[in-house]
Tab-separated table of C-alpha atoms in Angstrom:
chain	number	residue	atom	x	y	z
M	1095	MET	CA	1.334	97.056	96.558
M	1096	ARG	CA	2.967	97.876	93.243
M	1097	PHE	CA	0.659	95.379	91.439
M	1098	LEU	CA	-2.475	96.986	92.867
M	1099	ARG	CA	-1.475	100.392	91.536
M	1100	TYR	CA	-1.883	99.085	87.963
M	1101	LEU	CA	-5.380	97.591	88.346
M	1102	PRO	CA	-7.301	100.779	87.385
M	1103	LEU	CA	-5.306	101.037	84.144
M	1104	ALA	CA	-5.990	97.391	83.295
M	1105	ALA	CA	-9.712	97.864	83.906
M	1106	LEU	CA	-9.704	100.870	81.596
M	1107	VAL	CA	-8.020	98.885	78.808
M	1108	PHE	CA	-10.564	96.034	78.995
M	1109	ALA	CA	-13.476	98.451	79.097
M	1110	GLY	CA	-12.203	100.173	75.983
M	1111	ALA	CA	-12.164	96.881	74.074
M	1112	CYS	CA	-15.942	96.397	74.532
M	1113	ASP	CA	-17.216	98.831	71.893
M	1114	GLU	CA	-21.009	98.617	71.858
M	1115	GLU	CA	-21.194	101.398	69.272
M	1116	GLY	CA	-19.018	99.617	66.709
M	1117	THR	CA	-20.074	99.346	63.066
M	1118	VAL	CA	-21.475	96.158	61.508
M	1119	THR	CA	-19.811	94.931	58.334
M	1120	ASN	CA	-22.092	93.297	55.784
M	1121	VAL	CA	-20.408	90.448	53.947
M	1122	THR	CA	-20.908	90.618	50.190
M	1123	ARG	CA	-22.301	87.434	48.710
M	1124	PRO	CA	-19.918	85.973	46.123
M	1125	PRO	CA	-21.032	85.140	42.579
M	1126	LEU	CA	-23.033	81.914	42.689
M	1127	ALA	CA	-23.654	79.038	40.325
M	1128	TYR	CA	-26.525	76.624	40.979
M	1129	ILE	CA	-26.045	72.884	41.159
M	1130	ARG	CA	-27.954	69.690	41.859
M	1131	TYR	CA	-26.565	66.199	42.405
M	1132	VAL	CA	-28.119	63.094	40.840
M	1133	HIS	CA	-27.241	59.633	42.208
M	1134	ALA	CA	-27.372	57.154	39.313
M	1135	VAL	CA	-24.847	54.535	40.502
M	1136	PRO	CA	-26.969	51.391	40.955
M	1137	ASN	CA	-24.556	49.377	43.121
M	1138	ALA	CA	-23.028	52.022	45.408
M	1139	GLY	CA	-25.621	52.452	48.161
M	1140	PRO	CA	-26.198	55.878	49.804
M	1141	LEU	CA	-23.637	58.540	48.895
M	1142	ASP	CA	-22.484	61.921	50.253
M	1143	PHE	CA	-21.584	64.697	47.791
M	1144	LYS	CA	-19.450	67.463	49.352
M	1145	PHE	CA	-17.345	70.479	48.440
M	1146	ILE	CA	-14.080	70.197	50.359
M	1147	ASP	CA	-12.375	73.507	49.518
M	1148	ALA	CA	-14.606	75.886	51.514
M	1149	VAL	CA	-17.403	75.850	54.082
M	1150	GLU	CA	-19.584	78.761	53.003
M	1151	TYR	CA	-21.591	78.590	49.781
M	1152	SER	CA	-20.776	74.897	49.504
M	1153	PRO	CA	-24.005	72.866	49.476
M	1154	SER	CA	-23.826	69.166	50.232
M	1155	TYR	CA	-26.086	66.243	49.381
M	1156	ALA	CA	-25.837	63.793	52.244
M	1157	ASN	CA	-27.245	60.260	52.296
M	1158	SER	CA	-28.385	60.423	48.679
M	1159	THR	CA	-29.856	57.092	47.639
M	1160	PHE	CA	-29.952	55.596	44.153
M	1161	ARG	CA	-32.204	57.667	41.852
M	1162	THR	CA	-32.132	60.696	44.171
M	1163	ILE	CA	-32.360	64.003	42.279
M	1164	GLY	CA	-31.259	66.848	44.531
M	1165	ILE	CA	-32.742	70.336	44.480
M	1166	PHE	CA	-30.769	73.218	42.984
M	1167	GLN	CA	-28.602	75.044	45.528
M	1168	GLY	CA	-26.270	78.019	45.244
M	1169	ALA	CA	-22.521	77.300	45.199
M	1170	ARG	CA	-19.662	79.788	45.013
M	1171	ALA	CA	-18.602	80.090	41.380
M	1172	GLY	CA	-15.070	79.370	40.195
M	1173	SER	CA	-12.798	76.363	40.466
M	1174	ARG	CA	-14.253	74.051	43.138
M	1175	ARG	CA	-12.976	70.747	44.486
M	1176	ILE	CA	-15.555	68.095	45.319
M	1177	LYS	CA	-15.556	64.566	46.663
M	1178	VAL	CA	-18.199	61.845	46.827
M	1179	PHE	CA	-18.064	59.370	49.727
M	1180	LEU	CA	-20.003	56.304	50.767
M	1181	ASN	CA	-22.541	57.171	53.463
M	1182	SER	CA	-21.729	54.773	56.272
M	1183	SER	CA	-21.104	54.559	60.016
M	1184	ASN	CA	-17.899	52.653	59.243
M	1185	ILE	CA	-15.016	55.132	59.129
M	1186	ASP	CA	-12.959	52.781	56.962
M	1187	SER	CA	-15.671	53.076	54.299
M	1188	THR	CA	-16.430	56.792	54.566
M	1189	LYS	CA	-12.824	57.969	54.461
M	1190	VAL	CA	-12.344	56.633	50.925
M	1191	ALA	CA	-13.584	58.987	48.206
M	1192	LEU	CA	-15.310	57.410	45.221
M	1193	VAL	CA	-14.834	60.688	43.331
M	1194	ASP	CA	-12.186	63.386	43.866
M	1195	THR	CA	-12.216	66.044	41.175
M	1196	THR	CA	-12.296	69.775	40.451
M	1197	LEU	CA	-15.159	71.482	38.636
M	1198	THR	CA	-15.266	74.978	37.168
M	1199	LEU	CA	-18.621	76.635	37.882
M	1200	THR	CA	-19.719	79.787	36.074
M	1201	ALA	CA	-21.763	82.363	37.960
M	1202	ASN	CA	-25.522	82.435	37.286
M	1203	THR	CA	-25.346	79.090	35.486
M	1204	TYR	CA	-27.304	75.971	36.450
M	1205	TYR	CA	-25.653	72.538	36.452
M	1206	THR	CA	-26.882	68.990	36.866
M	1207	ILE	CA	-24.028	66.898	38.273
M	1208	ALA	CA	-24.932	63.312	37.482
M	1209	HIS	CA	-23.008	60.454	39.115
M	1210	MET	CA	-23.401	57.432	36.869
M	1211	GLY	CA	-21.781	54.097	36.056
M	1212	PHE	CA	-20.931	51.148	38.310
M	1213	ARG	CA	-18.860	51.034	41.468
M	1214	ASN	CA	-16.428	48.109	41.160
M	1215	PRO	CA	-17.633	47.344	37.621
M	1216	GLY	CA	-17.846	43.777	36.439
M	1217	ALA	CA	-17.056	42.410	33.000
M	1218	GLY	CA	-18.523	44.636	30.309
M	1219	GLN	CA	-19.651	47.321	32.801
M	1220	LEU	CA	-18.466	50.915	32.758
M	1221	GLY	CA	-16.959	52.439	35.886
M	1222	GLN	CA	-18.480	55.334	37.778
M	1223	ARG	CA	-18.009	58.906	36.612
M	1224	LEU	CA	-19.430	62.374	37.065
M	1225	VAL	CA	-21.207	63.959	34.134
M	1226	VAL	CA	-21.732	67.721	34.363
M	1227	ILE	CA	-24.669	68.946	32.293
M	1228	GLU	CA	-25.107	72.685	31.885
M	1229	GLU	CA	-28.788	73.525	32.067
M	1230	THR	CA	-30.106	75.831	29.342
M	1231	ARG	CA	-33.304	76.826	31.096
M	1232	PRO	CA	-36.207	77.929	28.875
M	1233	ALA	CA	-38.337	80.952	29.665
M	1234	GLN	CA	-41.389	80.120	31.753
M	1235	ASN	CA	-44.768	79.965	30.055
M	1236	ALA	CA	-48.339	79.069	30.920
M	1237	GLY	CA	-47.551	75.363	30.563
M	1238	ILE	CA	-44.493	73.310	31.505
M	1239	HIS	CA	-41.150	72.295	30.034
M	1240	TRP	CA	-39.682	68.819	30.343
M	1241	ARG	CA	-36.765	66.779	29.088
M	1242	SER	CA	-35.130	63.391	29.525
M	1243	VAL	CA	-31.461	62.707	30.358
M	1244	ASN	CA	-29.962	59.306	29.574
M	1245	LEU	CA	-28.029	58.079	32.638
M	1246	MET	CA	-27.841	54.414	31.655
M	1247	VAL	CA	-24.388	52.918	31.120
M	1248	GLY	CA	-23.290	50.115	28.868
M	1249	GLU	CA	-26.588	50.277	26.994
M	1250	PRO	CA	-27.582	51.481	23.513
M	1251	ASN	CA	-28.544	55.068	22.821
M	1252	GLN	CA	-32.195	55.725	23.538
M	1253	ASP	CA	-35.219	57.147	21.724
M	1254	VAL	CA	-37.701	59.028	23.914
M	1255	HIS	CA	-41.466	58.916	23.306
M	1256	VAL	CA	-44.533	60.535	24.842
M	1257	GLY	CA	-47.687	58.516	25.462
M	1258	ALA	CA	-48.422	54.809	25.479
M	1259	ALA	CA	-46.262	52.789	23.082
M	1260	PRO	CA	-45.517	53.511	20.341
M	1261	GLY	CA	-46.376	57.115	21.303
M	1262	THR	CA	-45.022	60.294	19.754
M	1263	THR	CA	-41.250	60.496	19.348
M	1264	ALA	CA	-39.756	63.388	21.332
M	1265	ALA	CA	-36.038	62.699	20.811
M	1266	THR	CA	-33.900	60.122	19.036
M	1267	ASN	CA	-30.513	58.534	19.619
M	1268	VAL	CA	-29.854	60.113	23.038
M	1269	ALA	CA	-26.433	58.912	24.223
M	1270	PRO	CA	-25.533	58.078	27.848
M	1271	GLY	CA	-24.696	61.219	29.789
M	1272	VAL	CA	-26.612	63.421	27.344
M	1273	GLY	CA	-29.904	65.228	27.817
M	1274	MET	CA	-32.439	66.068	25.147
M	1275	ALA	CA	-33.542	69.688	24.740
M	1276	TYR	CA	-36.421	70.971	26.854
M	1277	LEU	CA	-39.825	70.613	25.211
M	1278	ALA	CA	-42.896	72.724	25.987
M	1279	ARG	CA	-46.362	71.272	26.584
M	1280	ALA	CA	-49.590	72.169	28.330
M	1281	THR	CA	-50.084	71.184	31.961
M	1282	GLY	CA	-51.659	67.783	32.577
M	1283	THR	CA	-50.602	64.184	33.077
M	1284	PHE	CA	-48.479	62.414	30.476
M	1285	THR	CA	-46.331	59.306	30.185
M	1286	VAL	CA	-42.792	59.056	28.853
M	1287	HIS	CA	-41.190	55.848	27.616
M	1288	THR	CA	-37.896	54.958	26.012
M	1289	THR	CA	-36.719	52.424	23.481
M	1290	ASP	CA	-33.298	51.422	22.253
M	1291	ALA	CA	-32.503	53.690	19.307
M	1292	GLY	CA	-34.393	52.560	16.232
M	1293	VAL	CA	-36.253	49.795	18.104
M	1294	ALA	CA	-40.028	49.748	18.628
M	1295	THR	CA	-40.130	47.790	21.914
M	1296	SER	CA	-40.584	49.984	24.985
M	1297	ARG	CA	-37.724	49.663	27.449
M	1298	ALA	CA	-38.939	51.765	30.379
M	1299	SER	CA	-41.818	54.113	31.111
M	1300	ALA	CA	-42.725	56.641	33.773
M	1301	THR	CA	-45.300	59.280	34.615
M	1302	PRO	CA	-43.745	62.506	35.918
M	1303	PHE	CA	-44.659	63.909	39.316
M	1304	ALA	CA	-47.915	65.905	39.387
M	1305	GLY	CA	-46.553	68.681	41.610
M	1306	VAL	CA	-48.132	70.596	44.474
M	1307	ALA	CA	-49.818	73.976	44.199
M	1308	GLY	CA	-48.492	76.744	46.420
M	1309	ASN	CA	-50.469	78.678	49.000
M	1310	THR	CA	-49.984	81.558	51.438
M	1311	THR	CA	-47.611	79.530	53.620
M	1312	ALA	CA	-45.821	77.190	51.188
M	1313	ASP	CA	-44.130	77.511	47.801
M	1314	PRO	CA	-45.379	75.331	44.949
M	1315	VAL	CA	-43.553	72.115	44.041
M	1316	GLY	CA	-42.965	71.664	40.325
M	1317	GLY	CA	-44.756	68.969	38.350
M	1318	PHE	CA	-46.905	68.334	35.291
M	1319	ASN	CA	-49.922	70.089	36.825
M	1320	ILE	CA	-48.021	73.212	37.941
M	1321	ALA	CA	-47.633	75.905	35.282
M	1322	GLY	CA	-44.104	77.209	34.920
M	1323	SER	CA	-42.468	73.907	35.951
M	1324	GLN	CA	-39.241	72.807	34.300
M	1325	MET	CA	-38.790	69.082	34.760
């Protein structure tokens, strides 16, 4: 009987804990930097890029294949620890980090984090590494801006040209892990090719993506036909 006498008090305590009129606290967004991950390790297979020091404001790039260029995403600024793992269903493979490092990210700054080199390098090959390139983004105009970043390893510096060989030289002697400055041009298709520095023979060529115009339900996708693109 003594236990039953305390039931009304217990019910009152539980009812008081359910406050439907309580205030809502808005969480302030922390200062953000903006990053993208580029997979340029030719013999590593798919990779997972992850921040491991926090859950929120920590974008990841999962199952990135060779030549994948991720989109820019907001990441909490400051000192951040990241790891890059093999993407695999084998736990013995995925638990070993290919990269384990700390990066310092400045708020309102854009970074390209390029993963380059060779996993398990052979004779004369350079090992894998992360190269962090701070993006100095030009002001938008009625045309586009573009640039080339040299992510080859163990190869000579490169000259960059526009148009069919020999083309017009856009940059010279670009070292591995270095990007040329952004250049402005009108919208419209164009071809870029590279040569070893000071050599006339074309080494590689590519035509940038044309892009997709936006509409009332979808944002535009940057490319050489989309004004304001930075490629």
